[in-house]
PDB file of C-alpha atoms in Angstrom:
ATOM      1  CA  MET A  11     -76.437  44.647 196.386  1.00 87.00           C
ATOM      2  CA  ILE A  12     -74.804  45.996 193.287  1.00 88.00           C
ATOM      3  CA  LEU A  13     -76.678  48.424 191.090  1.00 86.00           C
ATOM      4  CA  ASN A  14     -75.759  49.119 187.504  1.00 86.00           C
ATOM      5  CA  THR A  15     -76.437  52.759 186.797  1.00 88.00           C
ATOM      6  CA  LYS A  16     -76.040  54.863 183.670  1.00 89.00           C
ATOM      7  CA  HIS A  17     -74.646  57.871 185.580  1.00 86.00           C
ATOM      8  CA  PHE A  18     -72.600  56.301 188.373  1.00 87.00           C
ATOM      9  CA  GLY A  19     -71.540  52.909 187.007  1.00 88.00           C
ATOM     10  CA  GLU A  20     -71.704  50.047 189.390  1.00 91.00           C
ATOM     11  CA  ILE A  21     -72.486  51.098 192.944  1.00 90.00           C
ATOM     12  CA  GLU A  22     -73.091  49.053 196.032  1.00 90.00           C
ATOM     13  CA  ILE A  23     -76.317  49.745 197.977  1.00 89.00           C
ATOM     14  CA  GLU A  24     -77.424  48.160 201.157  1.00 89.00           C
ATOM     15  CA  GLN A  25     -80.752  46.440 200.643  1.00 88.00           C
ATOM     16  CA  GLU A  26     -82.263  48.173 203.723  1.00 87.00           C
ATOM     17  CA  LYS A  27     -81.610  51.469 202.229  1.00 88.00           C
ATOM     18  CA  ILE A  28     -83.891  50.931 199.215  1.00 96.00           C
ATOM     19  CA  ILE A  29     -86.968  53.140 199.338  1.00 98.00           C
ATOM     20  CA  THR A  30     -90.198  51.620 198.005  1.00 98.00           C
ATOM     21  CA  PHE A  31     -92.704  53.881 196.352  1.00 98.00           C
ATOM     22  CA  GLU A  32     -95.747  51.490 196.072  1.00 97.00           C
ATOM     23  CA  GLU A  33     -97.410  53.679 193.521  1.00 97.00           C
ATOM     24  CA  GLY A  34     -94.144  54.697 191.773  1.00 97.00           C
ATOM     25  CA  LEU A  35     -93.436  58.341 190.998  1.00 98.00           C
ATOM     26  CA  LEU A  36     -95.684  60.443 188.693  1.00 96.00           C
ATOM     27  CA  GLY A  37     -94.964  59.345 185.172  1.00 96.00           C
ATOM     28  CA  PHE A  38     -92.989  56.346 186.347  1.00 97.00           C
ATOM     29  CA  GLU A  39     -95.711  54.391 188.018  1.00 97.00           C
ATOM     30  CA  ASP A  40     -94.180  50.978 187.205  1.00 97.00           C
ATOM     31  CA  ILE A  41     -90.922  51.664 188.878  1.00 97.00           C
ATOM     32  CA  LYS A  42     -91.284  51.133 192.584  1.00 98.00           C
ATOM     33  CA  GLU A  43     -87.761  50.836 194.122  1.00 97.00           C
ATOM     34  CA  TYR A  44     -85.176  53.572 194.368  1.00 97.00           C
ATOM     35  CA  ALA A  45     -81.911  53.983 196.143  1.00 96.00           C
ATOM     36  CA  MET A  46     -80.882  57.363 197.415  1.00 94.00           C
ATOM     37  CA  ILE A  47     -77.411  58.307 196.511  1.00 92.00           C
ATOM     38  CA  LEU A  48     -76.072  61.102 198.803  1.00 90.00           C
ATOM     39  CA  ASN A  49     -73.802  63.636 197.300  1.00 90.00           C
ATOM     40  CA  PRO A  50     -70.365  62.998 198.772  1.00 88.00           C
ATOM     41  CA  ASP A  51     -69.736  66.793 198.856  1.00 91.00           C
ATOM     42  CA  LYS A  52     -71.528  67.809 202.114  1.00 89.00           C
ATOM     43  CA  GLU A  53     -71.640  71.406 200.799  1.00 91.00           C
ATOM     44  CA  VAL A  54     -73.906  70.471 197.813  1.00 91.00           C
ATOM     45  CA  ALA A  55     -77.593  70.253 198.570  1.00 94.00           C
ATOM     46  CA  PHE A  56     -78.402  67.942 195.621  1.00 96.00           C
ATOM     47  CA  HIS A  57     -78.562  64.175 195.700  1.00 96.00           C
ATOM     48  CA  TRP A  58     -79.925  61.475 193.417  1.00 96.00           C
ATOM     49  CA  LEU A  59     -82.779  59.009 193.532  1.00 97.00           C
ATOM     50  CA  GLN A  60     -81.704  56.109 191.407  1.00 96.00           C
ATOM     51  CA  ALA A  61     -84.171  53.556 190.169  1.00 96.00           C
ATOM     52  CA  VAL A  62     -83.008  50.076 191.351  1.00 96.00           C
ATOM     53  CA  ASN A  63     -84.089  48.186 188.187  1.00 94.00           C
ATOM     54  CA  GLU A  64     -83.676  50.910 185.642  1.00 94.00           C
ATOM     55  CA  PRO A  65     -80.085  51.885 185.201  1.00 94.00           C
ATOM     56  CA  SER A  66     -80.888  55.029 183.109  1.00 95.00           C
ATOM     57  CA  LEU A  67     -83.444  56.455 185.469  1.00 96.00           C
ATOM     58  CA  ALA A  68     -82.214  58.798 188.240  1.00 96.00           C
ATOM     59  CA  PHE A  69     -83.640  61.983 189.549  1.00 97.00           C
ATOM     60  CA  VAL A  70     -81.850  64.888 191.058  1.00 97.00           C
ATOM     61  CA  ILE A  71     -83.455  65.622 194.420  1.00 98.00           C
ATOM     62  CA  THR A  72     -83.025  68.214 197.118  1.00 97.00           C
ATOM     63  CA  ASN A  73     -84.490  69.411 200.391  1.00 97.00           C
ATOM     64  CA  PRO A  74     -87.043  72.034 199.228  1.00 97.00           C
ATOM     65  CA  PHE A  75     -86.956  73.877 202.547  1.00 96.00           C
ATOM     66  CA  LEU A  76     -83.388  75.033 201.669  1.00 95.00           C
ATOM     67  CA  PHE A  77     -84.760  76.985 198.699  1.00 95.00           C
ATOM     68  CA  LYS A  78     -88.256  77.918 199.925  1.00 95.00           C
ATOM     69  CA  LYS A  79     -88.096  78.794 203.518  1.00 94.00           C
ATOM     70  CA  ASP A  80     -91.814  79.219 204.028  1.00 95.00           C
ATOM     71  CA  TYR A  81     -92.625  75.927 202.181  1.00 97.00           C
ATOM     72  CA  ASP A  82     -95.355  74.266 204.129  1.00 96.00           C
ATOM     73  CA  PHE A  83     -98.026  71.713 203.509  1.00 95.00           C
ATOM     74  CA  TYR A  84    -100.148  69.189 205.277  1.00 93.00           C
ATOM     75  CA  ILE A  85     -99.539  65.462 204.739  1.00 96.00           C
ATOM     76  CA  PRO A  86    -103.058  63.939 204.490  1.00 95.00           C
ATOM     77  CA  GLU A  87    -103.914  61.249 207.053  1.00 96.00           C
ATOM     78  CA  LYS A  88    -104.410  58.616 204.452  1.00 97.00           C
ATOM     79  CA  ILE A  89    -100.694  59.212 203.418  1.00 97.00           C
ATOM     80  CA  VAL A  90     -99.559  59.155 206.974  1.00 97.00           C
ATOM     81  CA  ALA A  91    -101.335  55.768 207.356  1.00 97.00           C
ATOM     82  CA  ALA A  92    -100.099  54.377 204.051  1.00 97.00           C
ATOM     83  CA  LEU A  93     -96.435  55.224 204.881  1.00 98.00           C
ATOM     84  CA  GLU A  94     -96.952  54.045 208.436  1.00 98.00           C
ATOM     85  CA  ILE A  95     -95.596  57.341 209.797  1.00 98.00           C
ATOM     86  CA  GLU A  96     -95.513  57.398 213.550  1.00 97.00           C
ATOM     87  CA  LYS A  97     -93.276  60.314 214.328  1.00 96.00           C
ATOM     88  CA  GLU A  98     -92.538  63.547 212.417  1.00 94.00           C
ATOM     89  CA  GLU A  99     -88.833  62.954 212.927  1.00 96.00           C
ATOM     90  CA  ASP A 100     -89.091  59.874 210.691  1.00 96.00           C
ATOM     91  CA  VAL A 101     -90.160  61.842 207.721  1.00 97.00           C
ATOM     92  CA  VAL A 102     -88.036  63.541 205.116  1.00 97.00           C
ATOM     93  CA  ILE A 103     -89.295  65.583 202.208  1.00 98.00           C
ATOM     94  CA  PHE A 104     -87.616  66.031 198.855  1.00 98.00           C
ATOM     95  CA  SER A 105     -88.323  67.822 195.651  1.00 98.00           C
ATOM     96  CA  ILE A 106     -87.232  66.598 192.254  1.00 98.00           C
ATOM     97  CA  ALA A 107     -85.029  69.031 190.458  1.00 97.00           C
ATOM     98  CA  VAL A 108     -84.786  69.814 186.740  1.00 96.00           C
ATOM     99  CA  VAL A 109     -81.264  70.691 185.804  1.00 93.00           C
ATOM    100  CA  PRO A 110     -81.093  72.323 182.346  1.00 93.00           C
ATOM    101  CA  GLN A 111     -77.976  73.056 180.480  1.00 94.00           C
ATOM    102  CA  ASP A 112     -78.148  76.572 181.735  1.00 93.00           C
ATOM    103  CA  ILE A 113     -77.874  75.805 185.411  1.00 89.00           C
ATOM    104  CA  LYS A 114     -79.265  79.278 186.383  1.00 91.00           C
ATOM    105  CA  LYS A 115     -82.631  78.013 185.138  1.00 93.00           C
ATOM    106  CA  MET A 116     -82.703  75.064 187.518  1.00 95.00           C
ATOM    107  CA  THR A 117     -86.133  74.386 189.029  1.00 97.00           C
ATOM    108  CA  ILE A 118     -87.545  72.193 191.630  1.00 97.00           C
ATOM    109  CA  ASN A 119     -91.055  70.712 191.808  1.00 97.00           C
ATOM    110  CA  LEU A 120     -92.766  72.160 194.942  1.00 97.00           C
ATOM    111  CA  ARG A 121     -96.191  70.890 193.973  1.00 97.00           C
ATOM    112  CA  GLY A 122     -95.308  67.151 193.946  1.00 97.00           C
ATOM    113  CA  PRO A 123     -93.047  66.557 196.983  1.00 98.00           C
ATOM    114  CA  LEU A 124     -91.567  63.095 197.780  1.00 98.00           C
ATOM    115  CA  ILE A 125     -92.431  62.060 201.347  1.00 98.00           C
ATOM    116  CA  VAL A 126     -90.283  59.352 202.735  1.00 98.00           C
ATOM    117  CA  ASN A 127     -90.601  57.503 206.040  1.00 98.00           C
ATOM    118  CA  THR A 128     -86.949  56.894 206.887  1.00 96.00           C
ATOM    119  CA  LYS A 129     -87.834  54.273 209.463  1.00 97.00           C
ATOM    120  CA  ASN A 130     -89.474  51.814 207.103  1.00 97.00           C
ATOM    121  CA  LYS A 131     -88.178  53.233 203.809  1.00 97.00           C
ATOM    122  CA  LYS A 132     -91.653  53.736 202.307  1.00 98.00           C
ATOM    123  CA  GLY A 133     -92.136  56.691 200.109  1.00 98.00           C
ATOM    124  CA  LYS A 134     -94.858  58.440 198.183  1.00 98.00           C
ATOM    125  CA  GLN A 135     -95.060  61.405 195.816  1.00 98.00           C
ATOM    126  CA  ILE A 136     -98.102  63.464 196.538  1.00 97.00           C
ATOM    127  CA  VAL A 137     -99.653  66.317 194.525  1.00 97.00           C
ATOM    128  CA  LEU A 138    -100.444  69.357 196.566  1.00 97.00           C
ATOM    129  CA  ASP A 139    -103.988  70.719 195.908  1.00 92.00           C
ATOM    130  CA  THR A 140    -102.976  74.268 195.780  1.00 91.00           C
ATOM    131  CA  ASP A 141    -101.688  76.879 193.389  1.00 91.00           C
ATOM    132  CA  LYS A 142     -99.488  78.225 196.082  1.00 94.00           C
ATOM    133  CA  TYR A 143     -96.513  76.093 194.924  1.00 95.00           C
ATOM    134  CA  PRO A 144     -95.385  75.754 191.256  1.00 93.00           C
ATOM    135  CA  LEU A 145     -94.254  72.681 189.395  1.00 94.00           C
ATOM    136  CA  LYS A 146     -91.244  74.588 188.356  1.00 95.00           C
ATOM    137  CA  TYR A 147     -89.832  76.780 191.081  1.00 96.00           C
ATOM    138  CA  PHE A 148     -86.802  78.564 189.936  1.00 95.00           C
ATOM    139  CA  ILE A 149     -84.250  78.320 192.777  1.00 93.00           C
ATOM    140  CA  PHE A 150     -82.188  81.258 191.616  1.00 86.00           C
ATOM    141  CA  GLU A 151     -84.046  84.445 192.549  1.00 72.00           C
ATOM    142  CA  GLU A 152     -83.498  86.351 189.275  1.00 60.00           C
ATOM    143  CA  ASP A 153     -85.540  83.806 187.313  1.00 55.00           C
ATOM    144  CA  ARG A 154     -88.674  83.905 189.526  1.00 57.00           C
TER     145      ARG A 154
END
């Protein structure tokens, strides 16, 4: 399928690679389908989550464990059941990044991770019930 996107123009995405967030993402509850666009530069840790039916909506995402080595949380059983997770290896975790003009002030949301079952392409954003992780975690040490 061809997606029209604001940031990438027309891109071709295989239908089976579309991730469905049944409850949408926080603040975007009506938008359920997203395509992950991997950064072609393997050295760069940031990718995009492009809304399938909203060309102007794309989030920068990353693996939070690259920036917070001791990041750790429990995925509630009801989420495991809702996403039909059978094996830990089928799960990937992402954080949404905010990229300001001053890139040194880039943050990632550690409190609201995205959980994706790569096997069935079901995803969910959860809100961690802890103050241990901030909504805005500065990824460059000098800003923490």
